[in-house]
Tab-separated table of C-alpha atoms and ligand atoms in Angstrom:
chain	number	residue	atom	x	y	z
A	1465	UNK	CA	10.462	-19.755	-1.545
A	1466	UNK	CA	9.321	-16.802	-3.576
A	1467	UNK	CA	5.941	-15.239	-2.525
A	1468	UNK	CA	3.373	-15.141	-5.181
A	1469	UNK	CA	-0.038	-13.454	-3.563
A	1470	UNK	CA	-2.499	-11.034	-3.818
A	1471	UNK	CA	-2.987	-7.855	-1.402
A	1472	UNK	CA	-5.684	-6.329	0.020
A	1473	UNK	CA	-6.376	-3.619	2.682
A	1474	UNK	CA	-8.989	-3.371	5.385
A	1475	UNK	CA	-11.146	-0.100	4.968
A	1476	UNK	CA	-11.130	-1.236	1.292
A	1477	UNK	CA	-12.774	-4.633	1.694
A	1478	UNK	CA	-13.810	-5.201	5.280
A	1479	UNK	CA	-17.293	-3.264	5.313
A	1480	UNK	CA	-18.643	-4.221	9.366
A	1481	UNK	CA	-17.353	-0.621	10.409
A	1482	UNK	CA	-19.843	-0.904	13.650
A	1483	UNK	CA	-19.522	-3.995	14.627
A	1484	UNK	CA	-17.773	-6.515	17.379
A	1485	UNK	CA	-16.381	-2.831	19.055
A	1486	UNK	CA	-14.259	-1.514	16.346
A	1487	UNK	CA	-13.919	2.318	16.880
A	1488	UNK	CA	-14.286	4.586	13.463
A	1489	UNK	CA	-11.074	5.101	11.304
A	1490	UNK	CA	-10.297	8.580	9.816
A	1491	UNK	CA	-11.451	6.925	6.615
A	1492	UNK	CA	-15.349	6.509	8.044
A	1493	UNK	CA	-15.561	10.257	9.260
A	1494	UNK	CA	-13.858	11.258	5.727
A	1495	UNK	CA	-15.920	9.159	3.360
A	1496	UNK	CA	-19.250	10.397	5.251
A	1497	UNK	CA	-18.071	13.747	4.979
A	1498	UNK	CA	-20.304	15.018	1.849
A	1499	UNK	CA	-18.490	15.696	-1.494
A	1500	UNK	CA	-15.132	13.601	-0.470
A	1501	UNK	CA	-15.472	10.782	-2.299
A	1502	UNK	CA	-17.070	9.847	-5.630
A	1503	UNK	CA	-21.017	9.613	-5.060
A	1504	UNK	CA	-20.652	10.121	-1.518
A	1505	UNK	CA	-19.424	5.916	-1.322
A	1506	UNK	CA	-18.277	4.619	1.702
A	1507	UNK	CA	-16.817	1.131	2.947
A	1508	UNK	CA	-19.596	0.780	5.248
A	1509	UNK	CA	-19.966	-2.518	3.616
A	1510	UNK	CA	-16.906	-2.506	1.148
A	1511	UNK	CA	-17.012	-6.058	0.088
A	1512	UNK	CA	-18.433	-7.386	3.609
A	1513	UNK	CA	-15.176	-9.364	3.659
A	1514	UNK	CA	-15.283	-9.521	7.401
A	1515	UNK	CA	-18.548	-11.661	6.984
A	1516	UNK	CA	-17.332	-13.184	3.665
A	1517	UNK	CA	-13.878	-14.040	4.473
A	1518	UNK	CA	-14.166	-17.657	4.112
A	1519	UNK	CA	-15.512	-17.269	0.708
A	1520	UNK	CA	-12.248	-14.581	-0.227
A	1521	UNK	CA	-9.552	-17.377	1.309
A	1522	UNK	CA	-11.226	-19.967	-0.706
A	1523	UNK	CA	-11.225	-17.507	-3.558
A	1524	UNK	CA	-7.372	-17.369	-3.213
A	1525	UNK	CA	-7.285	-21.588	-2.545
A	1526	UNK	CA	-8.683	-21.737	-5.941
A	1527	UNK	CA	-6.025	-19.532	-7.542
A	1528	UNK	CA	-2.903	-21.014	-5.773
A	1529	UNK	CA	-0.689	-18.227	-4.241
A	1530	UNK	CA	1.266	-19.106	-1.452
A	1531	UNK	CA	1.069	-15.622	0.467
A	1532	UNK	CA	-1.557	-13.066	1.334
A	1533	UNK	CA	-1.187	-9.647	1.679
A	1534	UNK	CA	-3.727	-8.051	4.156
A	1535	UNK	CA	-3.847	-5.172	6.054
A	1536	UNK	CA	-5.222	-5.072	10.126
A	1537	UNK	CA	-7.663	-2.290	11.194
A	1538	UNK	CA	-6.327	-0.499	13.673
A	1539	UNK	CA	-9.587	0.496	15.387
A	1540	UNK	CA	-10.736	-3.254	15.346
A	1541	UNK	CA	-7.275	-4.120	17.801
A	1542	UNK	CA	-7.523	-0.329	19.983
A	1543	UNK	CA	-10.859	1.252	18.845
A	1544	UNK	CA	-9.566	4.330	20.436
A	1545	UNK	CA	-5.722	3.944	19.193
A	1546	UNK	CA	-4.237	3.800	22.417
A	1547	UNK	CA	-5.054	1.473	25.656
A	1548	UNK	CA	-7.934	-0.691	25.810
A	1549	UNK	CA	-7.360	-3.798	23.248
A	1550	UNK	CA	-10.648	-4.945	21.901
A	1551	UNK	CA	-10.210	-8.669	21.662
A	1552	UNK	CA	-12.976	-9.391	18.987
A	1553	UNK	CA	-10.749	-7.589	16.547
A	1554	UNK	CA	-7.774	-9.765	17.578
A	1555	UNK	CA	-9.732	-12.693	17.279
A	1556	UNK	CA	-11.227	-11.816	13.507
A	1557	UNK	CA	-7.289	-11.544	12.567
A	1558	UNK	CA	-6.519	-14.771	14.242
A	1559	UNK	CA	-9.429	-16.840	12.843
A	1560	UNK	CA	-7.972	-15.268	9.156
A	1561	UNK	CA	-4.567	-16.194	9.945
A	1562	UNK	CA	-5.458	-20.267	10.931
A	1563	UNK	CA	-7.695	-20.544	7.777
A	1564	UNK	CA	-4.302	-19.047	5.620
A	1565	UNK	CA	-2.098	-21.296	7.280
A	1566	UNK	CA	-4.435	-24.179	7.056
A	1567	UNK	CA	-4.047	-24.165	3.139
A	1568	UNK	CA	-0.489	-23.292	2.604
A	1569	UNK	CA	-1.305	-19.554	2.421
A	1570	UNK	CA	1.558	-17.432	4.614
A	1571	UNK	CA	-0.120	-13.916	5.919
A	1572	UNK	CA	1.368	-11.052	5.277
A	1573	UNK	CA	-0.489	-8.486	7.447
A	1574	UNK	CA	0.215	-4.318	6.971
A	1575	UNK	CA	-0.233	-2.616	10.413
A	1576	UNK	CA	-1.076	0.572	8.648
A	1577	UNK	CA	-3.045	1.029	5.684
A	1578	UNK	CA	-4.671	4.641	6.139
A	1579	UNK	CA	-7.025	3.544	8.955
A	1580	UNK	CA	-5.914	5.912	11.308
A	1581	UNK	CA	-8.146	5.520	14.759
A	1582	UNK	CA	-10.437	8.654	14.915
A	1583	UNK	CA	-9.666	9.409	18.483
A	1584	UNK	CA	-5.810	9.695	17.465
A	1585	UNK	CA	-6.799	12.174	14.694
A	1586	UNK	CA	-8.153	14.564	16.941
A	1587	UNK	CA	-5.036	14.610	18.920
A	1588	UNK	CA	-3.246	15.595	15.844
A	1589	UNK	CA	-2.937	12.430	13.755
A	1590	UNK	CA	0.605	11.789	12.236
A	1591	UNK	CA	1.224	15.175	13.134
A	1592	UNK	CA	1.467	14.839	16.479
A	1593	UNK	CA	4.800	12.772	17.628
A	1594	UNK	CA	2.729	11.035	20.247
A	1595	UNK	CA	1.258	8.632	17.625
A	1596	UNK	CA	4.600	7.374	17.063
A	1597	UNK	CA	4.492	5.639	20.187
A	1598	UNK	CA	0.869	4.907	20.338
A	1599	UNK	CA	1.372	3.365	16.931
A	1600	UNK	CA	4.639	0.876	18.541
A	1601	UNK	CA	2.038	-0.312	21.256
A	1602	UNK	CA	-0.373	-1.546	18.600
A	1603	UNK	CA	2.047	-3.476	16.731
A	1604	UNK	CA	3.018	-4.877	20.269
A	1605	UNK	CA	-0.034	-6.086	21.193
A	1606	UNK	CA	-0.993	-7.611	17.542
A	1607	UNK	CA	2.270	-9.338	17.405
A	1608	UNK	CA	2.086	-10.604	20.913
A	1609	UNK	CA	-1.307	-12.318	19.496
A	1610	UNK	CA	-0.274	-13.225	16.026
A	1611	UNK	CA	3.630	-13.678	16.011
A	1612	UNK	CA	3.522	-17.140	16.930
A	1613	UNK	CA	2.264	-17.831	13.192
A	1614	UNK	CA	3.032	-14.843	11.218
A	1615	UNK	CA	6.914	-14.739	9.802
A	1616	UNK	CA	6.456	-11.829	7.924
A	1617	UNK	CA	5.381	-8.256	8.801
A	1618	UNK	CA	4.686	-5.165	7.284
A	1619	UNK	CA	4.591	-1.803	9.061
A	1620	UNK	CA	3.353	0.753	7.102
A	1621	UNK	CA	1.290	0.832	3.700
A	1622	UNK	CA	2.736	3.760	1.152
A	1623	UNK	CA	3.822	6.878	3.682
A	1624	UNK	CA	4.207	9.052	0.880
A	1625	UNK	CA	0.900	8.539	-0.370
A	1626	UNK	CA	-0.875	9.041	3.118
A	1627	UNK	CA	1.284	11.986	3.798
A	1628	UNK	CA	1.146	13.568	0.217
A	1629	UNK	CA	-2.861	12.685	-0.347
A	1630	UNK	CA	-4.021	12.756	3.092
A	1631	UNK	CA	-2.044	15.673	4.386
A	1632	UNK	CA	-0.873	17.580	1.723
A	1633	UNK	CA	-3.671	17.707	-0.712
A	1634	UNK	CA	-6.551	16.657	1.419
A	1635	UNK	CA	-8.010	14.361	-1.472
A	1636	UNK	CA	-7.685	11.207	1.574
A	1637	UNK	CA	-8.226	11.102	4.955
A	1638	UNK	CA	-7.738	13.562	7.027
A	1639	UNK	CA	-8.586	16.032	4.052
A	1640	UNK	CA	-5.739	18.121	5.181
A	1641	UNK	CA	-3.884	20.715	2.578
A	1642	UNK	CA	-1.091	21.837	4.148
A	1643	UNK	CA	1.250	21.359	1.097
A	1644	UNK	CA	4.715	21.419	2.862
A	1645	UNK	CA	3.481	21.954	6.239
A	1646	UNK	CA	2.745	17.695	5.880
A	1647	UNK	CA	6.457	17.266	6.111
A	1648	UNK	CA	6.116	16.222	9.793
A	1649	UNK	CA	3.478	13.475	8.910
A	1650	UNK	CA	6.546	12.189	6.906
A	1651	UNK	CA	8.818	12.025	9.498
A	1652	UNK	CA	6.403	10.596	12.453
A	1653	UNK	CA	5.348	7.970	10.273
A	1654	UNK	CA	8.895	7.131	9.703
A	1655	UNK	CA	9.774	7.308	13.623
A	1656	UNK	CA	6.547	5.405	14.289
A	1657	UNK	CA	7.749	2.611	11.769
A	1658	UNK	CA	11.221	2.144	13.519
A	1659	UNK	CA	9.548	2.203	16.696
A	1660	UNK	CA	7.120	-0.766	15.697
A	1661	UNK	CA	9.970	-2.520	13.893
A	1662	UNK	CA	11.520	-3.046	17.411
A	1663	UNK	CA	8.138	-3.734	19.004
A	1664	UNK	CA	7.605	-6.430	16.618
A	1665	UNK	CA	10.856	-8.247	17.141
A	1666	UNK	CA	10.445	-7.873	21.075
A	1667	UNK	CA	7.044	-9.617	20.408
A	1668	UNK	CA	8.834	-12.341	18.209
A	1669	UNK	CA	7.910	-11.148	14.728
A	1670	UNK	CA	10.336	-12.864	12.381
A	1671	UNK	CA	10.939	-10.669	9.308
A	1672	UNK	CA	9.838	-6.998	8.966
A	1673	UNK	CA	9.570	-4.414	6.088
A	1674	UNK	CA	8.216	-1.314	5.147
A	1675	UNK	CA	6.086	-0.562	1.782
A	1676	UNK	CA	7.249	2.260	-0.258
A	1677	UNK	CA	5.142	3.567	-3.239
A	1678	UNK	CA	8.400	4.202	-5.266
A	1679	UNK	CA	8.035	6.121	-9.114
A	1680	UNK	CA	11.037	6.422	-11.123
A	1681	UNK	CA	11.066	10.159	-11.919
A	1682	UNK	CA	11.383	11.272	-15.666
A	1683	UNK	CA	12.475	14.953	-16.429
A	1684	UNK	CA	10.254	16.736	-19.143
A	1685	UNK	CA	13.459	17.958	-20.781
A	1686	UNK	CA	17.211	17.780	-20.129
A	1687	UNK	CA	16.607	21.439	-19.458
A	1688	UNK	CA	18.106	22.760	-16.115
A	1689	UNK	CA	15.323	23.566	-14.301
A	1690	UNK	CA	13.410	20.714	-15.511
A	1691	UNK	CA	16.280	18.491	-14.073
A	1692	UNK	CA	15.975	20.420	-10.898
A	1693	UNK	CA	12.302	19.967	-10.536
A	1694	UNK	CA	12.791	15.935	-11.353
A	1695	UNK	CA	15.402	15.855	-8.574
A	1696	UNK	CA	12.847	17.663	-5.998
A	1697	UNK	CA	10.321	15.227	-6.911
A	1698	UNK	CA	12.543	12.387	-6.334
A	1699	UNK	CA	13.771	13.423	-2.895
A	1700	UNK	CA	9.762	14.009	-2.046
A	1701	UNK	CA	8.498	11.126	-3.392
A	1702	UNK	CA	10.901	8.161	-3.043
A	1703	UNK	CA	14.175	9.196	-1.154
A	1704	UNK	CA	12.066	11.044	1.569
A	1705	UNK	CA	11.238	7.732	2.488
A	1706	UNK	CA	14.037	5.033	1.541
A	1707	UNK	CA	17.084	7.532	2.534
A	1708	UNK	CA	16.475	7.458	6.290
A	1709	UNK	CA	15.165	3.867	6.639
A	1710	UNK	CA	18.347	2.392	4.353
A	1711	UNK	CA	20.847	5.181	4.916
A	1712	UNK	CA	19.765	6.510	8.279
A	1713	UNK	CA	19.749	10.366	6.830
A	1714	UNK	CA	17.325	12.621	5.282
A	1715	UNK	CA	17.604	13.731	1.771
A	1716	UNK	CA	18.107	17.454	1.473
A	1717	UNK	CA	14.588	18.888	1.891
A	1718	UNK	CA	16.055	22.699	1.465
A	1719	UNK	CA	13.398	22.713	-1.843
A	1720	UNK	CA	10.613	21.857	0.737
A	1721	UNK	CA	11.470	23.471	3.852
A	1722	UNK	CA	14.133	25.260	6.174
A	1723	UNK	CA	12.687	24.087	9.390
A	1724	UNK	CA	13.418	20.311	10.316
A	1725	UNK	CA	12.698	21.069	13.764
A	1726	UNK	CA	10.392	17.760	14.358
A	1727	UNK	CA	13.250	15.715	13.646
A	1728	UNK	CA	14.985	14.878	17.219
A	1729	UNK	CA	18.527	13.424	18.397
A	1730	UNK	CA	18.090	9.752	18.057
A	1731	UNK	CA	15.314	9.720	15.730
A	1732	UNK	CA	17.365	8.750	12.428
A	1733	UNK	CA	18.546	5.806	14.245
A	1734	UNK	CA	15.280	4.250	15.052
A	1735	UNK	CA	14.370	4.901	11.779
A	1736	UNK	CA	17.101	3.013	10.221
A	1737	UNK	CA	16.884	-0.088	12.552
A	1738	UNK	CA	17.347	-2.603	9.682
A	1739	UNK	CA	14.698	-4.351	7.770
A	1740	UNK	CA	14.196	-7.778	6.605
A	1741	UNK	CA	12.655	-6.617	3.065
A	1742	UNK	CA	11.652	-3.716	1.215
A	1743	UNK	CA	8.140	-3.567	-0.113
A	1744	UNK	CA	8.041	-1.470	-3.003
A	1745	UNK	CA	4.251	-0.716	-4.561
A	1746	UNK	CA	5.013	0.158	-8.606
A	1747	UNK	CA	1.874	1.645	-10.424
A	1748	UNK	CA	3.660	3.884	-12.849
A	1749	UNK	CA	6.366	6.203	-13.664
A	1750	UNK	CA	5.944	10.230	-13.190
A	1751	UNK	CA	7.331	12.604	-15.667
A	1752	UNK	CA	7.968	16.185	-13.816
A	1753	UNK	CA	8.623	19.817	-15.522
A	1754	UNK	CA	10.098	22.952	-13.786
A	1755	UNK	CA	7.462	24.611	-11.799
A	1756	UNK	CA	4.869	27.307	-13.068
A	1757	UNK	CA	3.593	27.952	-9.406
A	1758	UNK	CA	5.649	28.793	-6.458
A	1759	UNK	CA	3.408	26.615	-4.000
A	1760	UNK	CA	6.127	23.606	-4.507
A	1761	UNK	CA	9.161	23.330	-6.428
A	1762	UNK	CA	8.035	21.202	-9.531
A	1763	UNK	CA	4.876	20.519	-11.886
A	1764	UNK	CA	3.650	17.070	-12.686
A	1765	UNK	CA	4.132	17.056	-16.580
A	1766	UNK	CA	1.994	13.886	-17.201
A	1767	UNK	CA	3.361	11.052	-18.802
A	1768	UNK	CA	1.957	10.166	-22.224
A	1769	UNK	CA	2.612	8.292	-25.401
A	1770	UNK	CA	1.763	4.978	-23.293
A	1771	UNK	CA	-1.591	2.921	-23.291
A	1772	UNK	CA	-3.665	3.496	-20.008
A	1773	UNK	CA	-5.596	2.075	-17.280
A	1774	UNK	CA	-9.449	2.976	-16.456
A	1775	UNK	CA	-7.750	5.526	-14.196
A	1776	UNK	CA	-5.812	7.239	-16.468
A	1777	UNK	CA	-2.232	5.667	-15.078
A	1778	UNK	CA	-0.024	5.276	-17.868
A	1779	UNK	CA	0.931	1.534	-18.427
A	1780	UNK	CA	4.893	1.255	-18.449
A	1781	UNK	CA	6.080	-1.925	-17.454
A	1782	UNK	CA	9.380	-1.541	-18.556
A	1783	UNK	CA	9.264	0.945	-15.569
A	1784	UNK	CA	9.216	-1.668	-12.933
A	1785	UNK	CA	12.860	-2.764	-14.234
A	1786	UNK	CA	13.993	0.790	-13.985
A	1787	UNK	CA	12.500	1.135	-10.378
A	1788	UNK	CA	14.480	-1.855	-9.377
A	1789	UNK	CA	17.489	-1.466	-10.814
A	1790	UNK	CA	17.594	2.058	-10.029
A	1791	UNK	CA	16.850	1.608	-6.186
A	1792	UNK	CA	19.796	-1.191	-6.712
A	1793	UNK	CA	22.363	1.412	-7.976
A	1794	UNK	CA	21.262	4.215	-5.666
A	1795	UNK	CA	21.695	1.793	-2.278
A	1796	UNK	CA	23.822	-0.812	-3.364
A	1797	UNK	CA	24.591	-3.165	-0.337
A	1798	UNK	CA	22.039	-1.043	2.176
A	1799	UNK	CA	19.437	-2.494	-0.116
A	1800	UNK	CA	17.584	-5.351	1.852
A	1801	UNK	CA	15.836	-7.547	-0.761
A	1802	UNK	CA	12.351	-6.539	-2.240
A	1803	UNK	CA	9.352	-7.798	-2.592
A	1804	UNK	CA	6.423	-6.234	-4.972
A	1805	UNK	CA	4.068	-5.894	-2.267
A	1806	UNK	CA	1.493	-4.107	-4.815
A	1807	UNK	CA	1.482	-3.956	-8.882
A	1808	UNK	CA	-2.041	-4.235	-10.545
A	1809	UNK	CA	-4.307	-1.945	-12.794
A	1810	UNK	CA	-7.912	-0.783	-12.863
A	1811	UNK	CA	-10.271	-1.535	-15.993
A	1812	UNK	CA	-13.733	-1.226	-17.237
A	1813	UNK	CA	-14.588	-4.694	-16.359
A	1814	UNK	CA	-18.360	-5.066	-17.255
A	1815	UNK	CA	-19.742	-8.510	-17.355
A	1816	UNK	CA	-20.295	-9.846	-20.826
A	1817	UNK	CA	-24.056	-11.361	-21.250
A	1818	UNK	CA	-23.239	-14.793	-20.131
A	1819	UNK	CA	-21.795	-13.515	-17.100
A	1820	UNK	CA	-17.797	-13.779	-17.575
A	1821	UNK	CA	-15.412	-11.102	-17.532
A	1822	UNK	CA	-12.599	-10.603	-20.308
A	1823	UNK	CA	-9.902	-8.422	-18.619
A	1824	UNK	CA	-7.718	-9.331	-21.478
A	1825	UNK	CA	-5.873	-5.739	-20.387
A	1826	UNK	CA	-5.370	-6.874	-17.254
A	1827	UNK	CA	-3.687	-9.937	-18.303
A	1828	UNK	CA	-1.393	-8.493	-20.291
A	1829	UNK	CA	-0.609	-5.762	-17.970
A	1830	UNK	CA	0.541	-8.248	-15.224
A	1831	UNK	CA	1.952	-10.340	-17.442
A	1832	UNK	CA	4.277	-8.183	-18.956
A	1833	UNK	CA	5.154	-6.592	-15.764
A	1834	UNK	CA	6.157	-9.862	-14.063
A	1835	UNK	CA	8.556	-10.057	-17.408
A	1836	UNK	CA	9.948	-6.620	-16.267
A	1837	UNK	CA	10.426	-8.130	-12.562
A	1838	UNK	CA	12.522	-10.909	-13.387
A	1839	UNK	CA	14.474	-8.770	-16.174
A	1840	UNK	CA	15.558	-6.491	-12.962
A	1841	UNK	CA	15.733	-10.300	-11.098
A	1842	UNK	CA	17.995	-11.407	-13.992
A	1843	UNK	CA	20.272	-7.902	-13.848
A	1844	UNK	CA	20.920	-8.392	-10.099
A	1845	UNK	CA	18.551	-7.012	-8.165
A	1846	UNK	CA	17.360	-9.578	-5.228
A	1847	UNK	CA	13.342	-9.657	-5.238
A	1848	UNK	CA	11.405	-11.893	-3.246
A	1849	UNK	CA	7.756	-11.847	-3.785
A	1850	UNK	CA	5.251	-10.444	-6.016
A	1851	UNK	CA	1.544	-9.474	-4.965
A	1852	UNK	CA	-0.880	-8.507	-7.346
A	1853	UNK	CA	-3.419	-5.189	-6.606
A	1854	UNK	CA	-5.632	-6.338	-5.637
A	1855	UNK	CA	-7.753	-10.001	-4.963
A	1856	UNK	CA	-11.452	-8.274	-5.454
A	1857	UNK	CA	-12.821	-5.530	-6.705
A	1858	UNK	CA	-12.970	-2.746	-3.801
A	1859	UNK	CA	-13.409	0.525	-1.961
A	1860	UNK	CA	-10.738	2.861	-3.929
A	1861	UNK	CA	-10.464	5.681	-1.371
A	1862	UNK	CA	-11.861	9.093	-2.807
A	1863	UNK	CA	-12.616	7.010	-6.367
A	1864	UNK	CA	-15.553	4.450	-4.180
A	1865	UNK	CA	-16.302	1.941	-6.214
A	1866	UNK	CA	-15.547	3.258	-9.755
A	1867	UNK	CA	-12.011	2.164	-10.674
A	1868	UNK	CA	-12.139	-1.620	-10.231
A	1869	UNK	CA	-9.042	-3.580	-9.733
A	1870	UNK	CA	-9.647	-7.224	-8.953
A	1871	UNK	CA	-8.470	-10.338	-10.166
A	1872	UNK	CA	-12.048	-11.265	-8.828
A	1873	UNK	CA	-15.564	-9.058	-9.928
A	1874	UNK	CA	-17.614	-7.982	-6.887
A	1875	UNK	CA	-20.836	-6.835	-7.734
A	1876	UNK	CA	-21.751	-4.585	-4.961
A	1877	UNK	CA	-25.372	-5.012	-5.246
A	1878	UNK	CA	-25.277	-8.810	-4.436
A	1879	UNK	CA	-21.723	-8.915	-3.175
A	1880	UNK	CA	-21.515	-11.853	-5.748
A	1881	UNK	CA	-18.115	-12.555	-6.765
A	1882	UNK	CA	-17.089	-14.029	-10.059
A	1883	UNK	CA	-13.366	-14.600	-10.729
A	1884	UNK	CA	-12.453	-12.763	-14.284
A	1885	UNK	CA	-10.403	-14.068	-16.950
A	1886	UNK	CA	-6.809	-12.682	-14.959
A	1887	UNK	CA	-8.074	-15.021	-12.376
A	1888	UNK	CA	-7.836	-18.266	-14.543
A	1889	UNK	CA	-4.720	-16.236	-16.267
A	1890	UNK	CA	-2.496	-15.906	-12.964
A	1891	UNK	CA	-4.044	-19.180	-11.417
A	1892	UNK	CA	-2.863	-21.339	-14.751
A	1893	UNK	CA	0.600	-18.981	-14.527
A	1894	UNK	CA	1.112	-20.330	-10.845
A	1895	UNK	CA	0.130	-23.693	-11.680
A	1896	UNK	CA	3.612	-23.438	-14.312
A	1897	UNK	CA	5.904	-21.976	-11.294
A	1898	UNK	CA	8.362	-23.768	-9.582
A	1899	UNK	CA	8.544	-22.178	-5.754
A	1900	UNK	CA	11.462	-20.389	-6.223
A	1901	UNK	CA	11.368	-18.292	-9.142
B	3309	GBH	C1	-2.076	1.922	-3.442
B	3309	GBH	O1	-1.869	3.488	-3.847
B	3309	GBH	C2	-2.505	1.413	-2.376
B	3309	GBH	O2	-1.669	1.024	-1.591
B	3309	GBH	C3	-4.124	1.231	-2.148
B	3309	GBH	O3	-4.605	1.085	-1.643
B	3309	GBH	C4	-4.947	1.445	-3.401
B	3309	GBH	O4	-6.122	0.304	-3.339
B	3309	GBH	C5	-4.044	1.172	-4.692
B	3309	GBH	O5	-2.566	1.668	-4.943
B	3309	GBH	C6	-4.785	1.208	-6.217
B	3309	GBH	O6	-4.493	2.812	-6.106
B	3309	GBH	O7	-1.686	10.267	-11.464
B	3309	GBH	O8	-0.919	8.686	-13.578
B	3309	GBH	O9	0.465	9.673	-12.139
B	3309	GBH	C7	-1.485	3.673	-5.333
B	3309	GBH	C8	-1.076	5.165	-5.116
B	3309	GBH	C9	-1.269	7.001	-6.032
B	3309	GBH	C10	-0.294	5.295	-7.481
B	3309	GBH	C11	-1.417	7.523	-7.551
B	3309	GBH	C12	-0.814	5.922	-8.737
B	3309	GBH	C13	-0.741	8.124	-9.550
B	3309	GBH	C14	-0.773	8.091	-10.858
B	3309	GBH	N1	-0.752	5.494	-6.368
B	3309	GBH	N2	-0.476	7.432	-8.712
B	3309	GBH	S1	-0.639	8.919	-12.061
């Protein structure tokens, strides 16, 4: 069955950050620091999904999706990130899973969508190798509770973005600006992923995937320095997170560091534990030029000549086809089936006087990206699912509530949900699908 779904993440929608024994996460800490997020906004309330989840499940029933990708908040399950398990935290996801299954929607949980327990950050976060084992323990206790009903699991969401934004540039939690000093956070996430795959399988999870953010990399010109820079960027954004998992080896990281002493014997074998699927989040291609400074071996030259989303990101549907066929030619038979675990766009989405939201640009975006995915499938890429980011407008990290990605509009003063035109369009689209395409 081809999975058609929507995606969300715990910190972006749940709110209720102090309830039922939940511990603090790095995003609670970060969002409450002055100047970190747009207008100081936080996920304290977000979409209040923790209380309103039955309404949100009903919205998915109305949409007609057969799958829902959500994330489990580690600090709800283990408030301190290790040891003591908080039963009410697991109960919340247990109820959600049962409600989804009751209406024929397959739950697809992600174990880590950036909300590391704060107590682990105090021990070094993903820079500390010990966190890998803690992640595997958390995966095990969660799967022991849910694996009897949850067939497909995702370990990490976008370890590249977490490393780059959280540890290299410091614009996301935990707010560290270490540049290439962030590389151990890549290795430890990957090692934690591999250990979690093993823990999930031991606890009876059927299928396991990793979700990577991938981007086609376009050199700014065919000149040698631009080509070299584009290659270096491709290594950092794409290959650093795909090669070890699919091929059991790291790409050449010499443009970034000579020091790889955080990699130990046996790590790569763990990281390469076979997967049932690779999750791919696609937003846009990246255009790269030779560096003008010496901090990094590339400059982001920006893609121009395309329409943009409200966020300013270029809209390039064919980039999804290019990405998928590129993965297929790079990894060949080492590439497992692919799930598009996120694709979507932010738009202005101002309700009209009669309350309706006519997000024609989002309809066009989704329609064209789904077509691009199908072209890649026609070219032989094995894609098994597509999830729209996102079900609801939500807390868009450093941008707070300014960027709206939902099929459903949320009025953050009243928590009123209003399906946009794109919701009705997707519902109509899904009614026309048979389940194997
Ligand atoms: C995902 O990250 C996250 O998984 C999700 O939580 C988030 O809400 C969603 O996407 C929307 O942001 O500067 O034009 O080159 C996406 C990571 C990183 C993708 C920045 C687009 C830059 C676009 N994004 N990237 S551009």
